[in-house]
Short mmCIF file of C-alpha atoms in Angstrom, two decimals:
data_model
loop_
_atom_site.label_atom_id
_atom_site.label_comp_id
_atom_site.label_asym_id
_atom_site.label_seq_id
_atom_site.Cartn_x
_atom_site.Cartn_y
_atom_site.Cartn_z
CA UNK A 60 -5.10 -4.89 26.63
CA UNK A 61 -7.71 -3.73 29.14
CA UNK A 62 -7.19 0.00 28.56
CA UNK A 63 -7.93 2.57 25.84
CA UNK A 64 -4.96 3.41 23.62
CA UNK A 65 -4.18 7.13 23.19
CA UNK A 66 -2.11 8.64 20.37
CA UNK A 67 -0.04 11.76 19.78
CA UNK A 68 -1.57 13.95 17.06
CA UNK A 69 0.34 14.69 13.86
CA UNK A 70 -0.24 18.25 12.66
CA UNK A 71 -0.32 19.27 9.01
CA UNK A 72 0.05 22.79 7.61
CA UNK A 73 -2.60 23.67 5.04
CA UNK A 74 -3.17 26.93 3.16
CA UNK A 75 -6.83 26.89 4.26
CA UNK A 76 -6.08 26.12 7.94
CA UNK A 77 -5.88 28.28 11.05
CA UNK A 78 -5.23 27.96 14.80
CA UNK A 79 -8.68 26.91 15.98
CA UNK A 80 -7.52 23.47 17.10
CA UNK A 81 -5.81 25.32 19.94
CA UNK A 82 -8.79 27.41 21.03
CA UNK A 83 -11.54 24.84 20.39
CA UNK A 84 -9.77 21.68 21.56
CA UNK A 85 -7.04 23.03 23.83
CA UNK A 86 -4.28 21.68 21.59
CA UNK A 87 -0.67 22.83 21.92
CA UNK A 88 0.02 23.57 18.25
CA UNK A 89 3.48 23.85 16.69
CA UNK A 90 4.71 27.31 15.82
CA UNK A 91 4.57 28.35 12.21
CA UNK A 92 1.92 28.50 9.53
CA UNK A 93 -1.77 27.61 9.49
CA UNK A 94 -2.60 24.15 10.83
CA UNK A 95 -5.41 22.65 8.77
CA UNK A 96 -5.32 19.03 9.88
CA UNK A 97 -4.54 16.93 12.92
CA UNK A 98 -4.05 13.27 12.04
CA UNK A 99 -5.05 11.60 15.31
CA UNK A 100 -5.05 7.95 14.25
CA UNK A 101 -3.04 6.89 11.20
CA UNK A 102 -1.01 3.91 10.00
CA UNK A 103 0.80 4.95 6.81
CA UNK A 104 4.40 4.95 5.66
CA UNK A 105 4.46 8.75 5.47
CA UNK A 106 2.65 9.30 8.79
CA UNK A 107 2.47 6.94 11.76
CA UNK A 108 0.60 7.31 15.04
CA UNK A 109 2.68 6.96 18.20
CA UNK A 110 1.07 5.78 21.44
CA UNK A 111 0.96 8.21 24.35
CA UNK A 112 0.89 6.78 27.88
CA UNK A 113 0.32 3.28 29.17
CA UNK A 114 2.62 0.26 28.85
CA UNK A 115 3.13 0.86 25.11
CA UNK A 116 4.11 4.53 25.47
CA UNK A 117 6.32 5.58 22.56
CA UNK A 118 5.54 2.59 20.36
CA UNK A 119 3.85 3.02 17.00
CA UNK A 120 0.38 1.79 16.11
CA UNK A 121 2.05 -0.52 13.58
CA UNK A 122 4.31 -2.03 16.23
CA UNK A 123 1.49 -2.93 18.62
CA UNK A 124 -0.63 -4.45 15.85
CA UNK A 125 2.31 -6.55 14.66
CA UNK A 126 3.11 -7.68 18.21
CA UNK A 127 -0.40 -8.96 18.99
CA UNK A 128 -2.89 -8.53 16.12
CA UNK A 129 -5.59 -10.69 17.73
CA UNK A 130 -5.62 -8.72 21.00
CA UNK A 131 -5.69 -5.35 19.23
CA UNK A 132 -7.77 -6.02 16.12
CA UNK A 133 -9.55 -9.32 16.64
CA UNK A 134 -9.39 -12.87 15.29
CA UNK A 135 -7.81 -13.51 11.87
CA UNK A 136 -6.49 -9.98 11.41
CA UNK A 137 -3.42 -9.91 9.13
CA UNK A 138 -0.67 -8.30 11.20
CA UNK A 139 0.89 -6.77 8.06
CA UNK A 140 -2.31 -5.02 7.03
CA UNK A 141 -2.34 -1.29 7.86
CA UNK A 142 -4.94 -0.06 10.31
CA UNK A 143 -7.93 0.56 7.99
CA UNK A 144 -9.19 3.89 9.39
CA UNK A 145 -7.65 7.36 9.46
CA UNK A 146 -9.06 9.90 11.95
CA UNK A 147 -8.54 13.63 11.36
CA UNK A 148 -9.60 16.95 12.78
CA UNK A 149 -10.02 19.67 10.14
CA UNK A 150 -9.79 23.37 10.99
CA UNK A 151 -11.23 25.04 7.93
CA UNK A 152 -10.46 28.73 8.36
CA UNK A 153 -10.79 29.14 4.60
CA UNK A 154 -12.64 27.19 1.91
CA UNK A 155 -11.01 23.95 0.77
CA UNK A 156 -10.53 23.07 -2.88
CA UNK A 157 -13.33 21.43 -4.85
CA UNK A 158 -12.17 17.83 -4.97
CA UNK A 159 -13.04 14.17 -5.38
CA UNK A 160 -11.60 10.84 -4.25
CA UNK A 161 -11.39 7.94 -6.69
CA UNK A 162 -13.91 5.09 -6.54
CA UNK A 163 -12.38 1.65 -6.18
CA UNK A 164 -13.03 0.74 -9.82
CA UNK A 165 -11.07 3.82 -11.00
CA UNK A 166 -8.40 4.15 -8.31
CA UNK A 167 -6.16 1.40 -9.65
CA UNK A 168 -6.16 2.86 -13.14
CA UNK A 169 -5.11 6.25 -11.76
CA UNK A 170 -2.55 4.89 -9.31
CA UNK A 171 -4.49 6.09 -6.27
CA UNK A 172 -6.52 4.73 -3.36
CA UNK A 173 -10.29 4.83 -2.88
CA UNK A 174 -11.42 7.04 -0.03
CA UNK A 175 -14.81 7.20 1.62
CA UNK A 176 -15.06 9.60 4.56
CA UNK A 177 -17.58 10.99 7.02
CA UNK A 178 -17.67 14.59 8.24
CA UNK A 179 -19.06 15.42 11.67
CA UNK A 180 -19.53 19.16 12.24
CA UNK A 181 -18.20 19.68 15.76
CA UNK A 182 -18.64 23.46 15.59
CA UNK A 183 -19.05 26.08 12.91
CA UNK A 184 -19.47 29.76 12.23
CA UNK A 185 -22.97 31.21 12.05
CA UNK A 186 -23.18 31.12 8.25
CA UNK A 187 -20.95 28.11 7.57
CA UNK A 188 -21.76 25.77 4.70
CA UNK A 189 -20.63 22.69 2.83
CA UNK A 190 -20.38 21.93 -0.87
CA UNK A 191 -21.33 18.34 -1.65
CA UNK A 192 -22.56 16.88 -4.94
CA UNK A 193 -23.97 18.58 -8.02
CA UNK A 194 -26.96 20.87 -8.38
CA UNK A 195 -30.02 19.08 -9.71
CA UNK A 196 -29.82 18.58 -13.47
CA UNK A 197 -26.16 19.52 -13.97
CA UNK A 198 -24.57 17.36 -16.66
CA UNK A 199 -20.92 16.73 -17.42
CA UNK A 200 -20.90 18.98 -20.50
CA UNK A 201 -22.10 21.99 -18.51
CA UNK A 202 -19.66 21.18 -15.71
CA UNK A 203 -16.69 21.15 -18.10
CA UNK A 204 -17.86 24.37 -19.78
CA UNK A 205 -18.20 26.15 -16.42
CA UNK A 206 -14.82 24.80 -15.35
CA UNK A 207 -13.19 26.35 -18.43
CA UNK A 208 -14.98 29.66 -17.78
CA UNK A 209 -14.07 29.77 -14.07
CA UNK A 210 -17.74 29.77 -13.03
CA UNK A 211 -17.92 26.25 -11.62
CA UNK A 212 -19.61 27.38 -8.43
CA UNK A 213 -22.85 27.58 -10.44
CA UNK A 214 -22.81 23.76 -10.78
CA UNK A 215 -22.21 22.59 -7.24
CA UNK A 216 -24.60 22.01 -4.32
CA UNK A 217 -23.80 24.45 -1.51
CA UNK A 218 -25.92 24.41 1.66
CA UNK A 219 -25.77 25.75 5.25
CA UNK A 220 -24.85 23.51 8.18
CA UNK A 221 -24.88 23.68 11.96
CA UNK A 222 -23.00 21.91 14.75
CA UNK A 223 -23.97 18.27 15.23
CA UNK A 224 -24.77 17.56 11.60
CA UNK A 225 -22.96 14.83 9.68
CA UNK A 226 -22.56 13.67 6.09
CA UNK A 227 -21.03 10.65 4.38
CA UNK A 228 -18.77 11.56 1.45
CA UNK A 229 -18.30 8.40 -0.55
CA UNK A 230 -15.61 7.93 -3.18
CA UNK A 231 -16.72 9.70 -6.36
CA UNK A 232 -18.73 12.40 -4.54
CA UNK A 233 -17.67 15.95 -5.46
CA UNK A 234 -17.05 18.04 -2.34
CA UNK A 235 -15.50 21.02 -0.59
CA UNK A 236 -15.69 22.40 2.95
CA UNK A 237 -16.46 26.09 3.33
CA UNK A 238 -14.73 28.41 5.78
CA UNK A 239 -15.68 28.38 9.44
CA UNK A 240 -16.07 24.64 10.01
CA UNK A 241 -14.35 22.49 12.64
CA UNK A 242 -14.84 18.91 11.49
CA UNK A 243 -13.98 15.44 12.73
CA UNK A 244 -13.31 13.28 9.68
CA UNK A 245 -13.47 9.48 9.87
CA UNK A 246 -12.16 7.94 6.65
CA UNK A 247 -10.65 4.99 4.89
CA UNK A 248 -6.89 4.77 5.27
CA UNK A 249 -6.12 6.69 2.08
CA UNK A 250 -4.54 9.96 1.07
CA UNK A 251 -5.60 10.27 -2.58
CA UNK A 252 -7.33 13.53 -3.43
CA UNK A 253 -7.90 15.03 -6.87
CA UNK A 254 -8.49 18.79 -7.00
CA UNK A 255 -10.70 19.86 -9.85
CA UNK A 256 -10.99 23.57 -8.89
CA UNK A 257 -9.37 25.79 -6.26
CA UNK A 258 -11.14 29.13 -6.55
CA UNK A 259 -7.99 30.77 -8.04
CA UNK A 260 -6.06 30.37 -4.79
CA UNK A 261 -2.31 30.24 -4.29
CA UNK A 262 -0.57 27.68 -2.09
CA UNK A 263 1.70 28.27 0.89
CA UNK A 264 4.57 28.71 -1.58
CA UNK A 265 2.76 31.57 -3.35
CA UNK A 266 2.15 29.52 -6.50
CA UNK A 267 -1.16 28.20 -7.86
CA UNK A 268 -1.92 24.81 -6.35
CA UNK A 269 -1.75 21.75 -8.57
CA UNK A 270 -5.05 20.65 -10.11
CA UNK A 271 -5.99 17.16 -11.30
CA UNK A 272 -8.75 17.93 -13.78
CA UNK A 273 -8.44 14.87 -16.01
CA UNK A 274 -8.35 12.51 -13.04
CA UNK A 275 -11.25 14.28 -11.33
CA UNK A 276 -13.51 14.04 -14.37
CA UNK A 277 -12.95 10.27 -14.42
CA UNK A 278 -13.93 9.96 -10.75
CA UNK A 279 -16.95 12.23 -10.30
CA UNK A 280 -20.33 10.57 -9.84
CA UNK A 281 -22.39 12.46 -12.41
CA UNK A 282 -25.67 11.24 -10.88
CA UNK A 283 -24.98 12.56 -7.37
CA UNK A 284 -27.41 15.44 -6.96
CA UNK A 285 -27.99 17.58 -3.86
CA UNK A 286 -27.33 15.15 -0.97
CA UNK A 287 -28.33 16.15 2.56
CA UNK A 288 -26.80 15.80 6.01
CA UNK A 289 -27.86 13.72 8.99
CA UNK A 290 -29.37 16.30 11.31
CA UNK A 291 -28.50 16.57 14.99
CA UNK A 292 -30.61 14.25 17.13
CA UNK A 293 -30.63 13.34 20.85
CA UNK A 294 -29.48 9.94 22.08
CA UNK A 295 -28.14 7.34 19.65
CA UNK A 296 -27.98 7.77 15.88
CA UNK A 297 -26.27 5.83 13.09
CA UNK A 298 -24.44 8.47 11.07
CA UNK A 299 -22.89 6.15 8.50
CA UNK A 300 -23.15 2.45 7.70
CA UNK A 301 -21.15 1.75 4.58
CA UNK A 302 -18.90 -1.02 3.35
CA UNK A 303 -15.82 0.68 4.82
CA UNK A 304 -17.05 1.37 8.38
CA UNK A 305 -19.99 2.10 10.64
CA UNK A 306 -20.21 5.32 12.65
CA UNK A 307 -22.63 5.67 15.56
CA UNK A 308 -23.22 8.80 17.64
CA UNK A 309 -24.11 8.59 21.34
CA UNK A 310 -25.20 11.51 23.53
CA UNK A 311 -24.69 10.77 27.23
CA UNK A 312 -25.55 12.71 30.38
CA UNK A 313 -25.40 12.18 34.13
CA UNK A 314 -28.58 10.06 34.04
CA UNK A 315 -27.40 7.80 31.21
CA UNK A 316 -26.53 4.17 31.87
CA UNK A 317 -22.90 3.33 31.06
CA UNK A 318 -22.37 2.65 27.37
CA UNK A 319 -21.19 -0.96 26.94
CA UNK A 320 -18.90 -1.63 23.99
CA UNK A 321 -18.39 -5.36 23.59
CA UNK A 322 -15.20 -7.18 22.67
CA UNK A 323 -14.37 -9.13 19.53
CA UNK A 324 -13.15 -6.38 17.22
CA UNK A 325 -11.31 -3.09 17.55
CA UNK A 326 -13.35 0.09 18.01
CA UNK A 327 -12.49 3.77 17.88
CA UNK A 328 -14.14 6.22 20.27
CA UNK A 329 -13.97 9.93 19.44
CA UNK A 330 -15.24 12.35 22.08
CA UNK A 331 -16.50 15.47 20.33
CA UNK A 332 -17.96 17.11 23.43
CA UNK A 333 -17.76 16.60 27.19
CA UNK A 334 -15.83 13.80 28.92
CA UNK A 335 -16.27 10.06 29.49
CA UNK A 336 -14.45 7.51 31.61
CA UNK A 337 -13.37 3.94 30.83
CA UNK A 338 -12.43 2.44 34.19
CA UNK A 339 -9.72 4.79 35.46
CA UNK A 340 -9.05 6.31 32.02
CA UNK A 341 -10.65 9.63 31.16
CA UNK A 342 -11.26 10.70 27.55
CA UNK A 343 -12.03 14.37 26.98
CA UNK A 344 -13.30 16.50 24.12
CA UNK A 345 -11.16 16.31 21.00
CA UNK A 346 -9.61 12.91 21.81
CA UNK A 347 -9.89 9.64 19.90
CA UNK A 348 -8.89 6.36 21.55
CA UNK A 349 -8.59 2.83 20.23
CA UNK A 350 -10.34 0.13 22.24
CA UNK A 351 -8.55 -3.21 21.75
CA UNK A 352 -10.64 -6.15 20.58
CA UNK A 353 -9.73 -8.37 23.54
CA UNK A 354 -11.76 -6.47 26.14
CA UNK A 355 -15.26 -5.20 26.87
CA UNK A 356 -15.40 -1.52 27.81
CA UNK A 357 -17.93 0.66 29.62
CA UNK A 358 -18.08 4.41 29.02
CA UNK A 359 -19.47 6.43 31.92
CA UNK A 360 -20.37 10.08 31.46
CA UNK A 361 -18.42 12.58 33.58
CA UNK A 362 -19.65 15.71 31.78
CA UNK A 363 -22.52 15.72 29.27
CA UNK A 364 -20.79 14.05 26.35
CA UNK A 365 -21.17 13.32 22.66
CA UNK A 366 -19.05 10.50 21.31
CA UNK A 367 -18.70 8.83 17.96
CA UNK A 368 -17.98 5.10 17.86
CA UNK A 369 -16.39 3.75 14.67
CA UNK A 370 -16.55 -0.01 14.17
CA UNK A 371 -17.13 -2.72 11.56
CA UNK A 372 -14.00 -1.67 9.70
CA UNK A 373 -12.29 -5.05 9.57
#
């Protein structure tokens, strides 16, 4: 297991998507409607990553974990446990719905899964923004009244962003992504989303999209006011360090020493700009690879590179 593991992306049509994954990341997109998401690493019954290249070419992520869980994931990993992280690219050509993911203490009651995620803004339009949390002082009663009136935008915290910023969206945090953002999302392995408001939009079938108002109101953190992003910084920066995972950003250039990533547990490396090399394997912009637990790895910079390392997710 002395090599990075590459995966074939799984593309998802979304009403708010576009074709920017092709122009920004050089992806060969399927014909058809707007592509909003690329699931690059996933281990779920409804969507399963398939390995591309190397001795395990064509096998699923599930198959290689089951065949040798210690080599892939580390000591004492349960081979039947799904890979705990889901990695997505989001092409937000239009605004996403206002939504929330259930906290762990509520998820079971609602029949869903908790979902904490981190957004890294890889690129964005000049006036792009995010919607995260409530405006200062907004209480549940006002929120519900505005929801009924169709004026909910008055309650939510909307703020401008630029490339290189990042924000942790924990379960229970109200959120939406505005148009013009290309985002790498690192998240818990979950696909539970409750839409509380969708700006009066129709779905790909021409009908209003389903809302989950009752569920959303049970999940929203009513004390989450006006959070801020991690701003772009040079060098190394911890973008998220939560119970579910840690995410560290590294900026490398031709003068940087190789980045050493020690063995013992699986790690994900997502290159969001430039290119790095692990031995003979090159990893370019827009690619996420899995580094098996059994081996140390060194990342050398080929072109000025920014990479995100996700670990501590066991």
